[in-house]
Tab-separated table of C-alpha atoms in Angstrom:
chain	number	residue	atom	x	y	z
H	1	MET	CA	79.323	-29.189	7.439
H	2	GLU	CA	76.173	-29.207	8.864
H	3	LYS	CA	75.606	-26.747	10.467
H	4	LYS	CA	76.583	-25.107	6.498
H	5	GLY	CA	73.629	-26.892	5.302
H	6	LEU	CA	71.009	-25.797	7.562
H	7	SER	CA	72.307	-22.912	6.613
H	8	THR	CA	72.024	-23.525	2.866
H	9	ILE	CA	68.268	-24.978	3.241
H	10	VAL	CA	66.668	-21.796	5.632
H	11	THR	CA	67.922	-19.182	2.426
H	12	THR	CA	66.429	-21.002	0.508
H	13	LEU	CA	63.475	-20.868	2.056
H	14	LEU	CA	63.465	-17.248	3.075
H	15	ILE	CA	64.022	-16.566	-1.067
H	16	ILE	CA	61.052	-18.940	-1.801
H	17	LEU	CA	58.929	-16.864	0.704
H	18	LEU	CA	59.981	-13.891	-0.493
H	19	VAL	CA	59.279	-14.631	-3.928
H	20	LEU	CA	55.678	-16.012	-3.069
H	21	VAL	CA	55.443	-12.370	-0.895
H	22	ALA	CA	56.094	-9.869	-4.128
H	23	ALA	CA	53.901	-12.311	-6.425
H	24	GLY	CA	51.334	-12.014	-3.878
H	25	MET	CA	50.805	-7.707	-4.380
H	26	VAL	CA	51.465	-7.596	-7.933
H	27	TRP	CA	48.829	-10.248	-7.893
H	28	SER	CA	46.635	-7.574	-5.718
H	29	VAL	CA	47.435	-4.685	-7.936
H	30	VAL	CA	46.925	-6.232	-11.436
H	31	LYS	CA	43.809	-7.461	-10.061
H	32	ASN	CA	42.370	-4.040	-9.086
H	33	ILE	CA	43.270	-2.905	-12.924
H	34	ILE	CA	41.752	-5.883	-14.069
H	35	SER	CA	38.019	-5.367	-11.979
H	36	GLU	CA	38.455	-0.898	-12.969
H	37	GLY	CA	38.820	-2.001	-16.140
H	38	ALA	CA	35.908	-4.426	-16.229
H	39	GLU	CA	33.748	-1.956	-14.671
H	40	GLY	CA	34.228	0.738	-17.266
H	41	ILE	CA	33.738	-2.587	-20.176
H	42	SER	CA	30.301	-2.764	-18.984
H	43	LEU	CA	28.920	0.805	-18.787
H	44	GLY	CA	30.276	1.132	-21.872
H	45	ARG	CA	30.800	5.290	-21.580
H	46	THR	CA	32.433	5.497	-24.640
H	47	THR	CA	30.038	4.624	-26.855
H	48	LEU	CA	26.962	4.862	-25.513
H	49	GLY	CA	25.081	8.651	-26.912
H	50	LEU	CA	21.747	10.646	-26.407
H	51	GLU	CA	20.277	13.195	-28.089
H	52	ILE	CA	17.940	15.750	-27.795
H	53	ILE	CA	15.255	15.575	-30.813
H	54	SER	CA	12.475	17.461	-30.635
H	55	LEU	CA	11.258	20.279	-27.503
H	56	GLU	CA	7.872	21.477	-26.822
H	57	ILE	CA	6.951	23.479	-24.255
H	58	LYS	CA	3.837	23.798	-22.976
H	59	ASP	CA	1.796	26.434	-20.096
H	60	SER	CA	2.982	24.302	-17.625
H	61	SER	CA	5.490	21.322	-18.570
H	62	ILE	CA	8.089	20.135	-21.956
H	63	ASP	CA	8.110	17.445	-23.864
H	64	VAL	CA	11.049	16.750	-24.500
H	65	ARG	CA	11.497	14.377	-27.289
H	66	ILE	CA	15.576	11.619	-26.987
H	67	LYS	CA	16.780	9.490	-28.641
H	68	ARG	CA	19.645	6.700	-28.230
H	69	ASN	CA	21.931	6.562	-31.000
H	70	ILE	CA	24.305	3.365	-31.738
H	71	GLY	CA	26.442	2.624	-28.919
H	72	GLU	CA	26.922	0.053	-26.368
H	73	GLY	CA	26.069	0.505	-22.600
H	74	ASP	CA	23.090	-0.633	-19.625
H	75	LEU	CA	21.379	2.665	-19.995
H	76	ILE	CA	18.981	2.460	-17.048
H	77	GLY	CA	17.963	6.354	-17.362
H	78	VAL	CA	18.230	10.460	-17.989
H	79	ARG	CA	19.636	13.254	-16.548
H	80	PHE	CA	18.516	16.479	-17.215
H	81	SER	CA	19.101	19.328	-16.767
H	82	LEU	CA	17.451	22.740	-16.630
H	83	LYS	CA	18.674	26.719	-16.542
H	84	ASP	CA	16.662	29.656	-16.598
H	85	ASN	CA	17.301	33.242	-15.966
H	86	GLU	CA	17.781	33.031	-12.765
H	87	SER	CA	18.878	29.356	-11.505
H	88	SER	CA	18.969	25.531	-12.429
H	89	GLU	CA	17.677	22.127	-11.362
H	90	ILE	CA	18.193	18.862	-11.894
H	91	ILE	CA	16.212	15.430	-12.029
H	92	GLU	CA	16.720	11.944	-13.325
H	93	LYS	CA	14.113	10.226	-14.888
H	94	PRO	CA	14.412	5.724	-15.116
H	95	THR	CA	14.789	4.009	-18.462
H	96	THR	CA	15.159	2.257	-20.565
H	97	MET	CA	15.787	2.340	-24.218
H	98	GLN	CA	17.375	0.079	-27.252
H	99	GLU	CA	19.300	1.654	-29.770
H	100	LEU	CA	17.917	3.915	-32.232
H	101	GLU	CA	14.730	3.779	-29.568
H	102	GLU	CA	12.976	7.643	-29.873
H	103	ARG	CA	11.275	8.577	-26.677
H	104	THR	CA	9.182	11.345	-25.383
H	105	PHE	CA	9.581	12.596	-21.413
H	106	THR	CA	7.309	14.824	-20.192
H	107	LEU	CA	9.034	17.026	-16.803
H	108	ARG	CA	6.509	19.255	-15.565
H	109	GLN	CA	6.200	22.465	-13.325
H	110	ALA	CA	5.755	20.673	-10.271
H	111	GLU	CA	8.744	19.149	-9.731
H	112	PHE	CA	10.654	21.628	-10.213
H	113	SER	CA	11.670	24.510	-6.856
H	114	LEU	CA	13.672	26.652	-8.312
H	115	VAL	CA	13.467	26.609	-12.384
H	116	ASN	CA	10.279	28.276	-14.106
H	117	LEU	CA	9.479	26.227	-17.862
H	118	ARG	CA	8.539	29.168	-19.507
H	119	ASN	CA	11.800	30.602	-18.138
H	120	LEU	CA	13.917	28.553	-20.043
H	121	THR	CA	17.021	29.453	-21.392
H	122	GLU	CA	19.134	25.454	-21.884
H	123	ILE	CA	18.790	21.886	-21.078
H	124	SER	CA	20.779	19.310	-21.012
H	125	ILE	CA	20.983	15.337	-20.494
H	126	ALA	CA	23.168	12.609	-19.758
H	127	PRO	CA	22.949	9.329	-19.677
H	128	ILE	CA	22.942	7.259	-16.164
H	129	LEU	CA	24.627	4.187	-16.869
H	130	GLY	CA	24.064	0.930	-14.123
H	131	THR	CA	27.347	-1.220	-14.180
H	132	GLY	CA	28.330	-4.702	-14.086
H	133	SER	CA	28.379	-4.155	-9.381
H	134	GLY	CA	24.729	-2.991	-9.076
H	135	LYS	CA	26.439	0.849	-9.219
H	136	GLN	CA	25.598	3.157	-11.560
H	137	THR	CA	26.959	6.547	-12.869
H	138	ILE	CA	26.665	9.646	-14.883
H	139	GLY	CA	27.927	8.968	-19.218
H	140	ASP	CA	30.640	10.686	-20.494
H	141	LEU	CA	28.869	12.397	-23.025
H	142	VAL	CA	26.492	15.122	-21.554
H	143	VAL	CA	24.796	17.667	-24.085
H	144	PHE	CA	23.691	20.872	-24.157
H	145	TYR	CA	21.464	22.932	-25.908
H	146	GLU	CA	20.083	26.259	-26.301
H	147	VAL	CA	15.859	27.590	-25.835
H	148	SER	CA	14.847	30.622	-26.884
H	149	GLY	CA	11.875	31.480	-26.037
H	150	SER	CA	9.508	28.184	-26.582
H	151	GLU	CA	12.446	27.335	-29.708
H	152	PHE	CA	14.470	24.620	-29.437
H	153	VAL	CA	17.837	25.813	-31.021
H	154	GLY	CA	20.219	22.908	-30.807
H	155	GLY	CA	23.777	22.669	-28.388
H	156	GLU	CA	27.110	20.822	-28.969
H	157	ASP	CA	27.826	17.778	-27.486
H	158	ILE	CA	31.050	17.688	-24.738
H	159	VAL	CA	32.866	14.428	-23.493
H	160	GLU	CA	34.011	14.862	-19.870
H	161	SER	CA	37.640	15.071	-19.089
H	162	GLU	CA	38.560	11.721	-17.591
H	163	CYS	CA	40.133	12.025	-13.990
H	164	ASN	CA	41.894	9.952	-11.753
H	165	SER	CA	41.447	12.446	-8.325
H	166	SER	CA	38.310	15.107	-8.066
H	167	ASP	CA	41.090	17.868	-7.937
H	168	ASP	CA	41.335	16.596	-11.615
H	169	CYS	CA	37.706	18.193	-12.165
H	170	GLY	CA	37.399	21.677	-10.286
H	171	ILE	CA	37.395	23.479	-6.909
H	172	ASN	CA	34.061	23.086	-5.659
H	173	ASP	CA	32.319	26.355	-5.309
H	174	TRP	CA	29.754	29.159	-5.777
H	175	ASP	CA	28.900	29.313	-9.223
H	176	GLY	CA	27.463	33.024	-9.729
H	177	LEU	CA	25.933	35.304	-7.723
H	178	SER	CA	22.883	34.917	-5.346
H	179	TYR	CA	19.739	35.867	-6.061
H	180	CYS	CA	16.071	35.667	-4.054
H	181	GLY	CA	14.505	31.790	-4.897
H	182	VAL	CA	11.609	29.294	-2.731
H	183	GLY	CA	9.937	31.424	0.238
H	184	GLY	CA	11.429	34.824	-0.354
H	185	ASN	CA	14.846	34.193	1.081
H	186	VAL	CA	18.533	33.978	-0.674
H	187	TRP	CA	19.820	30.897	-2.520
H	188	ARG	CA	22.842	31.169	-4.761
H	189	ASN	CA	24.371	27.767	-6.989
H	190	PHE	CA	26.640	25.870	-4.968
H	191	THR	CA	29.127	23.667	-7.958
H	192	GLU	CA	30.572	20.044	-7.358
H	193	TYR	CA	33.154	18.227	-8.724
H	194	ALA	CA	34.297	14.057	-8.488
H	195	CYS	CA	35.694	11.638	-10.067
H	196	GLU	CA	33.732	8.619	-10.628
H	197	ILE	CA	35.651	5.763	-12.181
H	198	ASN	CA	37.810	7.965	-14.402
H	199	ILE	CA	34.943	10.128	-15.602
H	200	CYS	CA	34.367	14.366	-14.338
H	201	ILE	CA	30.901	13.784	-12.927
H	202	LYS	CA	29.840	18.293	-12.590
H	203	ASP	CA	26.705	18.063	-10.092
H	204	ILE	CA	24.834	21.691	-8.962
H	205	THR	CA	22.522	21.902	-6.250
H	206	ALA	CA	20.724	25.415	-5.333
H	207	ILE	CA	21.737	26.107	-1.056
H	208	GLU	CA	19.608	28.735	0.227
H	209	THR	CA	22.462	30.607	2.043
H	210	GLU	CA	19.811	33.422	4.723
H	211	LEU	CA	16.753	33.148	6.198
H	212	CYS	CA	14.827	36.617	5.083
H	213	ASP	CA	12.109	36.461	7.263
H	214	SER	CA	8.465	38.845	6.723
H	215	ASP	CA	11.443	41.379	5.143
H	216	GLY	CA	12.075	39.537	1.549
H	217	CYS	CA	14.711	39.641	-0.815
H	218	ASN	CA	15.995	42.100	-3.433
H	219	GLY	CA	18.346	41.323	-5.426
H	220	GLY	CA	19.977	38.482	-4.492
H	221	GLU	CA	19.526	39.811	-0.320
H	222	CYS	CA	17.500	40.488	2.446
H	223	VAL	CA	15.719	43.614	2.237
H	224	ASN	CA	16.141	46.032	5.557
H	225	GLU	CA	13.098	45.792	7.494
H	226	SER	CA	13.659	50.313	8.254
H	227	LEU	CA	14.728	50.736	4.202
H	228	GLY	CA	10.635	48.870	3.593
H	229	CYS	CA	10.070	47.123	0.340
H	230	ILE	CA	9.692	48.600	-2.952
H	231	THR	CA	8.446	45.952	-5.447
H	232	ASN	CA	6.630	42.979	-4.596
H	233	ASP	CA	9.073	40.687	-5.364
H	234	SER	CA	11.525	42.416	-2.558
H	235	CYS	CA	8.867	40.957	-0.032
H	236	GLY	CA	9.183	37.788	-1.816
H	237	ILE	CA	8.520	35.549	-4.937
H	238	ASP	CA	5.115	33.433	-5.266
H	239	GLY	CA	4.583	30.009	-5.557
H	240	PHE	CA	3.821	26.328	-4.241
H	241	ILE	CA	4.475	25.470	-0.958
H	242	ASP	CA	3.519	22.453	1.201
H	243	THR	CA	2.916	19.217	-0.168
H	244	PRO	CA	0.335	19.054	-2.824
H	245	VAL	CA	-2.489	16.354	-2.174
H	246	CYS	CA	-5.432	15.181	-4.311
H	247	VAL	CA	-8.678	16.019	-4.046
H	248	GLY	CA	-10.854	14.075	-6.641
H	249	ASN	CA	-9.659	14.098	-9.825
H	250	GLU	CA	-6.725	16.955	-9.214
H	251	SER	CA	-3.947	18.279	-7.772
H	252	TRP	CA	-4.546	20.954	-4.762
H	253	GLN	CA	-1.759	22.422	-3.241
H	254	ASN	CA	-0.879	26.010	-0.538
H	255	TYR	CA	-0.563	28.831	-2.635
H	256	THR	CA	1.266	32.144	-1.616
H	257	ILE	CA	1.018	35.582	-2.756
H	258	TYR	CA	3.538	38.396	-0.976
H	259	SER	CA	2.623	41.990	-1.698
H	260	CYS	CA	3.829	45.260	-0.571
H	261	ASN	CA	2.266	48.020	0.359
H	262	THR	CA	3.041	51.547	1.544
H	263	GLY	CA	6.701	49.866	2.279
H	264	VAL	CA	5.163	47.456	3.944
H	265	CYS	CA	5.647	43.458	3.084
H	266	SER	CA	2.751	41.482	2.973
H	267	ASN	CA	1.671	37.777	2.004
H	268	SER	CA	-1.652	35.710	1.711
H	269	THR	CA	-1.638	31.490	1.404
H	270	SER	CA	-4.618	29.871	-0.315
H	271	PHE	CA	-5.634	26.648	-1.289
H	272	ILE	CA	-5.705	26.595	-4.702
H	273	LEU	CA	-6.140	24.269	-7.851
H	274	LYS	CA	-3.173	22.960	-9.068
H	275	GLU	CA	-3.888	21.211	-11.598
H	276	ASN	CA	-6.440	19.235	-13.781
H	277	CYS	CA	-5.398	15.908	-14.421
H	278	SER	CA	-9.186	15.185	-16.430
H	279	VAL	CA	-9.188	18.236	-18.877
H	280	ALA	CA	-5.690	16.254	-20.685
H	281	VAL	CA	-5.620	14.700	-24.021
H	282	PRO	CA	-5.660	11.854	-23.056
H	283	PRO	CA	-7.334	12.259	-19.333
H	284	GLU	CA	-5.328	11.909	-16.898
H	285	MET	CA	-5.039	11.088	-13.199
H	286	CYS	CA	-3.744	12.168	-9.734
H	287	GLY	CA	-1.261	9.634	-8.602
H	288	VAL	CA	1.663	9.679	-6.900
H	289	ASP	CA	2.999	12.754	-5.312
H	290	ALA	CA	-0.617	14.242	-6.862
H	291	LYS	CA	1.034	14.639	-9.630
H	292	CYS	CA	-0.929	13.952	-12.998
H	293	VAL	CA	-0.358	10.464	-15.280
H	294	ALA	CA	-1.072	8.855	-17.546
H	295	TYR	CA	-3.908	6.224	-17.605
H	296	SER	CA	-0.651	4.221	-19.105
H	297	GLU	CA	-1.509	0.852	-20.735
H	298	CYS	CA	-0.118	-1.773	-18.051
H	299	SER	CA	0.492	-6.146	-18.203
H	300	GLU	CA	0.310	-7.037	-14.839
H	301	HIS	CA	-0.941	-5.365	-11.805
H	302	SER	CA	2.522	-4.063	-10.128
H	303	ASP	CA	2.950	-1.624	-13.054
H	304	CYS	CA	0.108	0.101	-10.976
H	305	ASP	CA	1.842	1.262	-8.298
H	306	GLY	CA	1.789	4.776	-7.333
H	307	ARG	CA	-0.583	4.822	-10.379
H	308	CYS	CA	-3.867	5.960	-8.186
H	309	GLY	CA	-2.614	7.971	-5.579
H	310	SER	CA	-3.021	6.116	-2.014
H	311	THR	CA	-5.871	4.218	-3.396
H	312	TYR	CA	-4.775	0.012	-3.954
H	313	CYS	CA	-4.887	-0.357	-7.605
H	314	MET	CA	-5.052	-2.869	-10.934
H	315	CYS	CA	-4.940	-3.668	-14.361
H	316	ASN	CA	-7.880	-3.926	-15.784
H	317	SER	CA	-8.478	-6.379	-18.746
H	318	ASN	CA	-8.412	-3.108	-21.109
H	319	SER	CA	-4.452	-3.262	-20.383
H	320	GLU	CA	-5.354	0.160	-18.147
H	321	CYS	CA	-4.296	1.324	-14.274
H	322	ILE	CA	-7.593	1.388	-12.235
H	323	ALA	CA	-8.568	2.192	-8.476
H	324	GLU	CA	-9.312	-1.415	-6.700
H	325	PHE	CA	-10.774	-1.727	-3.289
H	326	LYS	CA	-12.198	-4.033	-0.968
H	327	ALA	CA	-14.786	-6.149	-2.296
H	328	ASN	CA	-16.071	-7.251	1.029
H	329	THR	CA	-15.469	-7.420	4.441
H	330	GLY	CA	-16.445	-9.212	7.822
H	331	VAL	CA	-15.904	-11.273	10.578
H	332	VAL	CA	-15.595	-15.636	9.860
H	333	ASP	CA	-18.918	-16.794	12.112
H	334	ASN	CA	-18.264	-20.405	11.168
H	335	ILE	CA	-15.786	-23.281	9.954
H	336	TRP	CA	-15.875	-26.806	8.313
H	337	PRO	CA	-14.991	-29.516	8.927
H	338	LEU	CA	-13.170	-28.473	11.683
H	339	GLY	CA	-9.572	-28.677	11.721
H	340	ILE	CA	-9.525	-29.036	7.957
H	341	GLY	CA	-11.717	-25.710	7.091
H	342	GLU	CA	-12.404	-25.425	3.575
H	343	PHE	CA	-15.363	-23.354	4.031
H	344	PHE	CA	-16.648	-20.499	6.045
H	345	ASP	CA	-19.869	-18.441	6.743
H	346	SER	CA	-20.202	-14.923	7.528
H	347	ALA	CA	-23.741	-13.054	8.341
H	348	ASP	CA	-21.351	-10.453	6.594
H	349	LEU	CA	-21.303	-11.933	3.555
H	350	PRO	CA	-23.329	-10.395	0.822
H	351	GLY	CA	-26.766	-11.835	-1.026
H	352	PRO	CA	-26.593	-14.154	-3.930
H	353	ASP	CA	-26.003	-10.999	-6.537
H	354	SER	CA	-22.619	-10.710	-5.352
H	355	ARG	CA	-20.482	-12.631	-7.509
H	356	TYR	CA	-17.110	-13.276	-6.112
H	357	GLN	CA	-16.075	-16.623	-7.481
H	358	PHE	CA	-13.006	-16.629	-8.371
H	359	TYR	CA	-11.517	-13.607	-5.923
H	360	TYR	CA	-9.338	-13.623	-3.002
H	361	VAL	CA	-10.339	-13.649	0.722
H	362	GLY	CA	-7.568	-12.730	2.994
H	363	PHE	CA	-7.588	-12.568	7.100
H	364	PRO	CA	-5.652	-10.014	8.409
H	365	GLY	CA	-4.221	-10.270	11.915
H	366	SER	CA	-4.829	-14.542	11.984
H	367	ILE	CA	-2.198	-17.369	11.609
H	368	GLU	CA	-3.743	-17.637	7.647
H	369	THR	CA	-1.380	-15.736	5.962
H	370	ARG	CA	-2.599	-16.522	2.716
H	371	CYS	CA	-5.006	-15.517	0.475
H	372	ILE	CA	-7.105	-17.768	-0.500
H	373	GLU	CA	-8.594	-18.074	-3.539
H	374	ILE	CA	-12.867	-18.596	-3.462
H	375	GLY	CA	-13.931	-21.498	-5.556
H	376	GLU	CA	-17.065	-21.295	-5.148
H	377	TYR	CA	-19.407	-18.593	-3.128
H	378	VAL	CA	-23.343	-20.198	-2.144
H	379	SER	CA	-26.693	-18.645	-0.990
H	380	PRO	CA	-27.729	-22.104	-0.079
H	381	SER	CA	-31.301	-20.550	1.193
H	382	GLU	CA	-33.022	-16.976	2.612
H	383	ASP	CA	-33.276	-18.385	5.702
H	384	SER	CA	-29.232	-19.727	5.799
H	385	ASP	CA	-25.933	-17.541	5.516
H	386	ILE	CA	-23.873	-17.516	2.758
H	387	TYR	CA	-20.440	-18.999	2.541
H	388	ILE	CA	-17.780	-19.658	0.834
H	389	ARG	CA	-15.582	-22.652	-0.301
H	390	PHE	CA	-11.811	-22.923	-0.712
H	391	SER	CA	-10.398	-24.054	-3.984
H	392	VAL	CA	-7.583	-25.191	-2.362
H	393	SER	CA	-8.084	-28.378	0.811
H	394	TRP	CA	-8.288	-26.894	4.091
H	395	SER	CA	-7.105	-23.660	6.097
H	396	ASN	CA	-5.682	-22.187	9.492
H	397	ILE	CA	-9.190	-20.212	9.991
H	398	THR	CA	-10.657	-20.235	13.056
H	399	ALA	CA	-14.143	-18.420	14.328
H	400	GLY	CA	-14.202	-15.211	14.619
H	401	ASN	CA	-11.227	-13.917	12.196
H	402	ASP	CA	-11.534	-10.932	9.827
H	403	TYR	CA	-11.018	-11.131	6.210
H	404	GLU	CA	-11.763	-8.869	3.409
H	405	ILE	CA	-12.762	-10.218	-0.424
H	406	TRP	CA	-10.377	-8.631	-3.451
H	407	GLU	CA	-10.682	-9.618	-6.905
H	408	THR	CA	-6.883	-9.563	-7.053
H	409	PHE	CA	-3.978	-12.166	-5.712
H	410	TYR	CA	-1.968	-9.009	-5.397
H	411	ASN	CA	-3.833	-6.148	-4.709
H	412	CYS	CA	-5.058	-8.761	-1.306
H	413	ASN	CA	-1.469	-9.757	-0.892
H	414	LYS	CA	-0.404	-6.225	-0.498
H	415	SER	CA	-3.174	-5.393	2.077
H	416	ILE	CA	-3.105	-8.566	4.422
H	417	SER	CA	1.170	-8.584	4.228
């Protein structure tokens, strides 16, 4: 009887254990479904839509005015896909837009290495959406528009299909025929499909498939040197190479020209003016990657990051981004009181006409890691060194420390960090 009773208890415990394991497996599946559903909801992918209001093609850029329609979703950018007679290229612009808001995006020729904006035939846009988990994806709605010459002739909306795997979206394969591209080499577009959060994503990448050396390229094939060249285009496509640089307020870059002379290819490279930022209306400035950017309005110094090229940038009282340079540099001669360091003097501090009160001073390479506000800038007499009193009552500086003075705390802190 005791053995039978024990057997019944063991059987009951095993049944309870199996029920708990089964419940755990079911919860795991349900949890994944809930997570995916929450991710989809955070995308707002079935409601957020964009449309092109107008398009203006200029000599070296195009202005695309986009409107965000009514619909939920965390818009964090716009993907632009452009095509000309031979190539296609994709760039992304980070942005945020409210419902029914309109915004103009300027796409410059310098941003494209394959597509010639003057020969633009098609442009498409798609919203880039942020998710609750910090990821990003391309929204459902991709909008295609046709362009004829410099005229915008409209297009159609295409909703990407839903999917469970990449196989549901299409087969990765070469798209179209080979063509002669940058560097006088053979290029071809490759199309890849992916399934991201049950949405089909199509991505077209231009790939360099063959190097033609000095023989050049013609009709999507490398030219056989023994046959010689026929036209300049068979030797290569004229274009910019290397990285552009700012020279004053102008963008300069190496430009290669290909020539065919008596069946022989040759090329020459010159450092030429690419864009004069000062002639734009309103005037622009040469910024990051030697691109002309607007003197954009700013509300804080961080809004100006990267807008002054390799120079530090600040937001002035007119809400304009302008370059900021070190106001003064030198070496600390004396500090006092000893052990407290509320004051210091230096023979490198400029004369009484300088007005550095409320500027900021940093000490690169020292144990004092702060940028400290200048409370007083004092010139006692012609025979005495000018000294500075901090707006705080102590510091970690010592005699012999290097110092540098900045107008803004923001750039002072960036410089010594």
